[in-house]
Tab-separated table of C-alpha atoms in Angstrom:
chain	number	residue	atom	x	y	z
W	1	MET	CA	80.173	103.426	49.841
W	2	THR	CA	81.075	106.471	51.697
W	3	ALA	CA	81.736	109.363	49.483
W	4	TYR	CA	84.885	110.840	49.363
W	5	SER	CA	86.115	114.409	48.257
W	6	LEU	CA	88.598	116.787	48.105
W	7	LEU	CA	89.472	119.882	49.741
W	8	ASP	CA	92.643	121.883	48.179
W	9	LEU	CA	94.420	124.626	50.327
W	10	VAL	CA	95.703	125.899	47.273
W	11	PRO	CA	99.120	125.479	48.352
W	12	ILE	CA	101.783	128.729	47.773
W	13	LEU	CA	104.742	125.910	46.988
W	14	GLU	CA	108.523	127.764	48.306
W	15	GLY	CA	109.967	128.568	45.088
W	16	GLY	CA	106.643	128.884	43.492
W	17	ASN	CA	103.653	131.337	42.841
W	18	ALA	CA	100.120	132.201	42.869
W	19	SER	CA	99.687	131.191	39.548
W	20	ARG	CA	101.408	127.737	39.266
W	21	SER	CA	99.062	127.304	42.577
W	22	PHE	CA	96.063	128.138	40.263
W	23	ALA	CA	97.341	126.319	37.165
W	24	ASN	CA	97.570	123.105	39.794
W	25	ALA	CA	94.422	123.690	41.303
W	26	ALA	CA	92.390	123.590	38.076
W	27	ASP	CA	94.854	120.274	36.844
W	28	LEU	CA	93.544	119.146	40.352
W	29	ALA	CA	90.429	119.549	40.232
W	30	ARG	CA	90.128	117.638	36.207
W	31	HIS	CA	91.999	114.473	38.415
W	32	SER	CA	89.634	114.234	41.353
W	33	GLU	CA	86.797	114.506	38.766
W	34	ALA	CA	88.039	111.548	36.791
W	35	GLU	CA	89.022	109.492	39.941
W	36	GLY	CA	85.277	109.609	41.166
W	37	PHE	CA	85.378	112.502	43.813
W	38	SER	CA	82.142	114.228	44.886
W	39	ARG	CA	83.554	117.695	45.895
W	40	TYR	CA	86.338	120.416	45.477
W	41	TRP	CA	86.494	122.602	47.613
W	42	VAL	CA	88.415	125.203	48.377
W	43	ALA	CA	88.761	127.697	51.571
W	44	GLU	CA	88.942	130.890	52.656
W	45	HIS	CA	92.250	132.053	54.526
W	46	HIS	CA	93.837	135.297	54.697
W	47	GLY	CA	97.315	136.723	54.983
W	48	MET	CA	98.834	133.490	54.655
W	49	PRO	CA	101.979	133.167	52.369
W	50	GLY	CA	101.153	129.160	51.672
W	51	ILE	CA	97.291	129.396	50.414
W	52	ALA	CA	96.344	131.136	47.405
W	53	SER	CA	92.405	130.898	48.045
W	54	ALA	CA	92.172	134.341	49.433
W	55	ALA	CA	89.272	135.353	46.922
W	56	THR	CA	87.397	131.767	47.482
W	57	ALA	CA	84.541	132.723	44.582
W	58	VAL	CA	87.062	133.737	41.830
W	59	VAL	CA	89.198	130.154	42.605
W	60	ILE	CA	85.870	128.479	42.554
W	61	ALA	CA	85.101	130.070	39.125
W	62	HIS	CA	88.407	128.915	37.435
W	63	VAL	CA	88.297	125.517	38.728
W	64	GLY	CA	84.560	125.412	38.032
W	65	ALA	CA	85.579	126.197	34.552
W	66	ALA	CA	88.191	123.545	34.247
W	67	THR	CA	85.606	121.149	35.201
W	68	SER	CA	82.262	119.725	34.217
W	69	THR	CA	80.528	117.083	36.899
W	70	ILE	CA	82.116	117.588	40.084
W	71	GLN	CA	81.067	119.695	43.093
W	72	VAL	CA	83.063	122.657	43.832
W	73	GLY	CA	82.334	125.244	46.290
W	74	ALA	CA	83.853	126.492	49.603
W	75	GLY	CA	85.047	124.545	52.560
W	76	GLY	CA	84.380	127.408	53.575
W	77	ILE	CA	83.603	131.368	53.884
W	78	MET	CA	84.086	132.527	56.460
W	79	LEU	CA	80.886	134.749	57.007
W	80	PRO	CA	81.978	137.026	59.633
W	81	ASN	CA	84.016	138.565	57.175
W	82	HIS	CA	81.269	139.269	54.785
W	83	ALA	CA	78.088	141.155	54.436
W	84	PRO	CA	75.299	138.139	53.322
W	85	LEU	CA	73.895	139.985	50.608
W	86	VAL	CA	77.504	140.007	48.990
W	87	ILE	CA	78.202	136.229	49.185
W	88	ALA	CA	74.183	135.568	48.510
W	89	GLU	CA	75.710	137.604	44.424
W	90	GLN	CA	79.007	135.588	44.850
W	91	PHE	CA	77.713	132.639	44.897
W	92	GLY	CA	74.426	133.106	43.065
W	93	THR	CA	76.722	134.086	40.049
W	94	LEU	CA	78.420	131.362	41.029
W	95	ASP	CA	74.911	129.048	40.367
W	96	ALA	CA	74.202	130.667	37.074
W	97	LEU	CA	76.987	129.982	35.522
W	98	PHE	CA	77.705	126.487	37.022
W	99	PRO	CA	74.369	125.157	37.340
W	100	GLY	CA	73.799	122.188	39.978
W	101	ARG	CA	77.398	122.419	40.821
W	102	ILE	CA	77.740	124.866	43.991
W	103	ASP	CA	78.670	124.021	47.499
W	104	LEU	CA	78.906	127.009	50.504
W	105	GLY	CA	80.039	125.524	53.309
W	106	LEU	CA	79.891	128.553	56.214
W	107	GLY	CA	82.204	129.084	59.049
W	108	ARG	CA	82.446	131.681	61.680
W	109	ALA	CA	85.881	131.324	62.466
W	110	PRO	CA	88.292	134.853	61.055
W	111	GLY	CA	90.071	132.719	58.731
W	112	SER	CA	93.253	135.102	59.618
W	113	ASP	CA	94.726	137.023	62.675
W	114	GLN	CA	92.623	139.699	64.081
W	115	ARG	CA	94.962	142.531	62.791
W	116	VAL	CA	94.379	140.608	59.426
W	117	ALA	CA	90.386	140.614	60.035
W	118	ARG	CA	89.951	144.376	60.983
W	119	ALA	CA	91.807	144.866	57.446
W	120	LEU	CA	89.751	142.942	55.811
W	121	ARG	CA	86.325	144.023	57.574
W	122	ARG	CA	87.379	147.880	58.339
W	123	ASN	CA	86.429	147.239	61.942
W	124	LEU	CA	85.384	144.302	63.972
W	125	GLU	CA	81.769	145.570	64.759
W	126	THR	CA	80.761	142.270	62.760
W	127	SER	CA	81.253	139.482	65.399
W	128	SER	CA	80.785	135.939	64.838
W	129	ASP	CA	78.258	136.205	67.812
W	130	ALA	CA	76.139	137.294	64.826
W	131	PHE	CA	76.975	133.831	62.622
W	132	PRO	CA	73.273	131.841	63.130
W	133	GLN	CA	71.377	135.158	62.087
W	134	ASP	CA	74.168	135.675	59.412
W	135	VAL	CA	73.335	132.224	57.981
W	136	VAL	CA	69.475	132.899	57.684
W	137	GLU	CA	69.764	136.304	55.986
W	138	LEU	CA	71.390	134.337	53.366
W	139	GLN	CA	69.108	131.748	53.119
W	140	SER	CA	66.418	134.148	52.659
W	141	TYR	CA	68.355	135.703	49.711
W	142	PHE	CA	68.688	132.829	48.069
W	143	ALA	CA	65.186	131.890	48.376
W	144	ASP	CA	64.195	135.404	47.952
W	145	ASP	CA	61.603	135.164	50.109
W	146	GLY	CA	61.022	138.872	50.912
W	147	GLN	CA	62.296	138.950	54.294
W	148	THR	CA	64.875	141.449	53.871
W	149	GLY	CA	63.566	143.955	51.779
W	150	ILE	CA	66.245	143.176	49.400
W	151	HIS	CA	66.629	140.970	46.130
W	152	ALA	CA	69.752	139.993	45.774
W	153	VAL	CA	70.508	139.895	41.728
W	154	PRO	CA	71.670	137.183	40.802
W	155	GLY	CA	71.439	135.302	43.988
W	156	GLY	CA	67.132	135.191	44.897
W	157	GLY	CA	66.611	131.778	43.372
W	158	ALA	CA	69.577	130.533	43.615
W	159	ARG	CA	70.118	127.152	44.965
W	160	PRO	CA	74.033	126.421	45.971
W	161	GLU	CA	73.900	123.673	48.473
W	162	LEU	CA	74.757	125.096	52.252
W	163	TRP	CA	76.695	123.420	54.677
W	164	ILE	CA	77.538	124.519	58.402
W	165	LEU	CA	81.539	123.725	58.882
W	166	GLY	CA	82.590	123.588	62.452
W	167	SER	CA	86.155	122.660	64.804
W	168	SER	CA	83.883	122.578	67.729
W	169	LEU	CA	80.445	121.896	68.910
W	170	TYR	CA	78.752	125.903	67.881
W	171	GLY	CA	78.349	124.486	63.967
W	172	ALA	CA	77.333	121.137	65.315
W	173	GLN	CA	74.321	122.494	67.285
W	174	LEU	CA	73.259	125.166	64.102
W	175	ALA	CA	73.057	122.924	61.737
W	176	ALA	CA	71.488	120.603	63.777
W	177	ALA	CA	69.120	123.340	64.513
W	178	LEU	CA	68.358	124.630	60.602
W	179	GLY	CA	68.827	121.123	59.481
W	180	LEU	CA	71.602	121.846	57.454
W	181	PRO	CA	74.270	118.734	56.146
W	182	TYR	CA	77.441	119.429	58.815
W	183	ALA	CA	81.533	119.381	57.938
W	184	PHE	CA	83.931	119.263	60.867
W	185	ALA	CA	87.699	120.228	60.549
W	186	SER	CA	89.396	116.994	62.418
W	187	HIS	CA	92.175	117.141	59.722
W	188	PHE	CA	93.485	120.136	61.769
W	189	ALA	CA	91.069	119.973	64.704
W	190	PRO	CA	90.513	116.965	65.747
W	191	GLY	CA	89.680	117.243	69.345
W	192	SER	CA	85.562	117.399	69.773
W	193	LEU	CA	85.373	114.804	66.409
W	194	ASP	CA	83.115	112.584	68.060
W	195	GLU	CA	81.513	114.542	70.533
W	196	ALA	CA	80.160	116.593	68.098
W	197	LEU	CA	79.154	114.252	65.533
W	198	ASP	CA	76.904	112.776	68.715
W	199	VAL	CA	75.379	116.840	69.009
W	200	TYR	CA	74.814	117.221	65.487
W	201	ARG	CA	72.960	113.346	65.062
W	202	ARG	CA	71.321	113.643	68.503
W	203	LEU	CA	70.376	117.378	67.806
W	204	PHE	CA	69.286	117.268	63.973
W	205	GLN	CA	65.740	118.776	63.013
W	206	PRO	CA	64.836	117.497	59.767
W	207	SER	CA	64.293	120.729	56.863
W	208	ALA	CA	63.463	121.321	53.562
W	209	VAL	CA	66.970	120.596	53.078
W	210	LEU	CA	67.540	117.262	54.634
W	211	ASP	CA	65.153	114.871	56.392
W	212	LYS	CA	68.218	113.183	58.668
W	213	PRO	CA	71.694	114.003	59.412
W	214	HIS	CA	73.912	114.270	56.962
W	215	ALA	CA	77.761	114.726	58.350
W	216	MET	CA	81.471	114.662	56.312
W	217	ALA	CA	84.777	114.674	58.604
W	218	GLY	CA	88.032	116.097	57.138
W	219	PHE	CA	90.900	113.230	57.018
W	220	ASN	CA	94.634	113.624	55.724
W	221	VAL	CA	96.259	111.478	53.360
W	222	PHE	CA	99.982	111.256	52.456
W	223	ALA	CA	99.868	107.888	50.089
W	224	ALA	CA	102.964	106.753	47.998
W	225	ASP	CA	103.898	103.483	47.132
W	226	THR	CA	105.889	102.495	49.541
W	227	ASP	CA	105.035	103.881	53.460
W	228	GLU	CA	109.115	105.121	53.739
W	229	GLU	CA	108.365	107.117	50.239
W	230	ALA	CA	105.057	108.355	51.860
W	231	GLU	CA	106.339	109.425	55.646
W	232	LEU	CA	108.941	111.368	53.450
W	233	LEU	CA	105.857	113.376	51.568
W	234	ALA	CA	104.160	114.176	54.877
W	235	THR	CA	107.093	116.277	56.129
W	236	SER	CA	106.174	119.278	53.591
W	237	MET	CA	102.799	119.460	55.868
W	238	GLN	CA	104.285	118.722	59.070
W	239	GLN	CA	107.095	121.969	58.562
W	240	ALA	CA	103.806	123.893	57.126
W	241	PHE	CA	101.805	122.778	60.999
W	242	VAL	CA	105.447	124.281	62.937
W	243	ALA	CA	105.463	127.152	61.476
W	244	LEU	CA	102.644	128.244	61.569
W	245	ARG	CA	102.273	127.411	65.606
W	246	THR	CA	105.585	129.399	65.415
W	247	THR	CA	104.797	132.369	63.571
W	248	GLY	CA	101.366	132.477	63.093
W	249	THR	CA	101.012	133.460	59.711
W	250	GLY	CA	102.924	129.963	58.797
W	251	ILE	CA	105.396	129.496	55.710
W	252	LYS	CA	105.273	128.753	51.831
W	253	LEU	CA	104.566	124.700	51.804
W	254	PRO	CA	108.426	123.650	51.556
W	255	PRO	CA	110.544	120.662	49.777
W	256	PRO	CA	110.150	117.723	51.747
W	257	VAL	CA	113.150	116.728	54.169
W	258	PRO	CA	114.120	113.275	55.349
W	259	GLY	CA	114.241	112.725	58.969
W	260	TYR	CA	112.696	115.769	59.529
W	261	LEU	CA	110.734	114.644	62.466
W	262	ASP	CA	113.623	113.461	64.366
W	263	THR	CA	115.394	117.356	64.026
W	264	ILE	CA	112.179	118.859	66.533
W	265	PRO	CA	112.146	119.386	69.898
W	266	GLY	CA	109.675	116.639	71.695
W	267	GLN	CA	106.524	119.773	72.262
W	268	ALA	CA	106.694	120.318	68.337
W	269	ARG	CA	106.208	116.703	67.484
W	270	ALA	CA	103.523	116.248	70.239
W	271	MET	CA	102.007	119.313	68.353
W	272	LEU	CA	101.907	117.266	65.306
W	273	ASP	CA	100.967	114.100	66.989
W	274	HIS	CA	97.463	115.790	68.128
W	275	VAL	CA	96.709	117.809	65.108
W	276	LEU	CA	97.571	115.464	62.336
W	277	SER	CA	95.576	112.201	64.638
W	278	CYS	CA	93.167	112.204	61.827
W	279	THR	CA	95.895	111.021	58.675
W	280	ALA	CA	97.427	108.213	57.288
W	281	ILE	CA	100.770	108.093	55.770
W	282	GLY	CA	101.852	105.403	54.072
W	283	GLY	CA	101.329	102.741	50.750
W	284	PRO	CA	97.941	101.265	50.006
W	285	GLU	CA	97.385	99.167	52.447
W	286	LYS	CA	97.944	100.903	55.739
W	287	VAL	CA	96.372	104.082	53.493
W	288	ARG	CA	93.052	101.526	53.088
W	289	ASP	CA	93.148	100.411	56.679
W	290	GLY	CA	93.708	104.173	58.071
W	291	LEU	CA	90.519	105.623	56.126
W	292	ALA	CA	88.585	102.002	56.997
W	293	ARG	CA	89.314	102.682	61.035
W	294	PHE	CA	88.126	106.309	60.202
W	295	ILE	CA	85.197	105.630	58.968
W	296	ALA	CA	84.496	102.911	61.551
W	297	ARG	CA	84.981	105.330	64.155
W	298	THR	CA	83.370	108.325	63.107
W	299	GLY	CA	79.937	106.596	60.817
W	300	VAL	CA	80.613	109.982	58.571
W	301	ASP	CA	78.610	109.908	55.089
W	302	GLU	CA	81.511	111.360	53.721
W	303	VAL	CA	85.028	111.730	54.087
W	304	MET	CA	87.095	115.486	52.918
W	305	LEU	CA	90.320	114.254	52.354
W	306	VAL	CA	93.566	116.806	52.187
W	307	SER	CA	96.346	116.185	50.811
W	308	SER	CA	99.024	118.943	51.301
W	309	ILE	CA	102.256	117.598	49.079
W	310	TYR	CA	104.797	119.688	47.787
W	311	ASP	CA	104.873	117.857	44.507
W	312	HIS	CA	102.128	118.128	41.943
W	313	GLY	CA	102.431	114.598	40.335
W	314	ALA	CA	102.748	112.933	44.028
W	315	ARG	CA	99.938	114.855	44.960
W	316	LYS	CA	97.706	113.293	42.695
W	317	LYS	CA	98.910	110.450	42.957
W	318	SER	CA	98.044	110.193	46.545
W	319	LEU	CA	95.047	111.089	45.549
W	320	SER	CA	94.495	108.518	43.498
W	321	ILE	CA	95.305	105.643	46.204
W	322	ALA	CA	93.435	107.123	48.463
W	323	ALA	CA	90.504	107.029	46.122
W	324	GLU	CA	90.900	103.357	45.076
W	325	ALA	CA	91.083	102.420	48.865
W	326	MET	CA	88.256	104.570	49.413
W	327	ARG	CA	85.639	102.906	46.546
W	328	GLY	CA	87.464	99.467	47.987
W	329	LEU	CA	85.339	99.967	51.408
């Protein structure tokens, strides 16, 4: 059976606030654990009104404390925003608090626009071009091998599960070269999915971590009892994507709007069709068929499900339907 996991963007709802988002995150993580999800990940985004997970390590600690067995972690940490030593200390701390349960996915995108990136870093001298070197430096801190001349405390000897994230061929090549597991962001950037997976598998070099490739890909699920209900639930995320492409920073996750797709220009509809092409929207049968086709197409070892739905109860139900579908594949 293909493993299934959850990426939670910890949405801030229209009419809600971050406190509510964090309470929902803990509840959703417990629900995912009970439904057999392998991992619960949150992602680093900054300056975005609708996403509450900017302080990613803090959110992971909150979720870790609310659960007991599920892997919890970052999908991912945008390493150019941080000194590798800081991430070693943060995730060394998490590993000490939740031994054997911490994942650390690493990406090279800023997770923000250039203005916010400058505010985060104070300058932009740290470039994404240094990403491979930063990953190796981070590995050295965890290994506590003395190559940097600095001991990460905590961090040295910690064993978070490292992943390379990507939405292009770059991450696939790096994950293959380092012999690390690879996660592709096909839930919002599906264009290079098939080519990236092929590159990762062809170029993979066995390491102390993995003896063969291990790939994951993102997939959106909006599941409900009926196709019509699911289509309505999906309009919240559709509105958020259109707003993100329009404003650059997005909006709080809005309530669903009946007939939303019929109200937007053709260009916006085409954008959504592309961005959300790795998506299943519908009742249990339609979602099961969509997941089965995606797994057959990609051959991934894990599917990272994303289900950004305004109503918390409907979101939990969507994930339960998806989990039941995955267990039957």
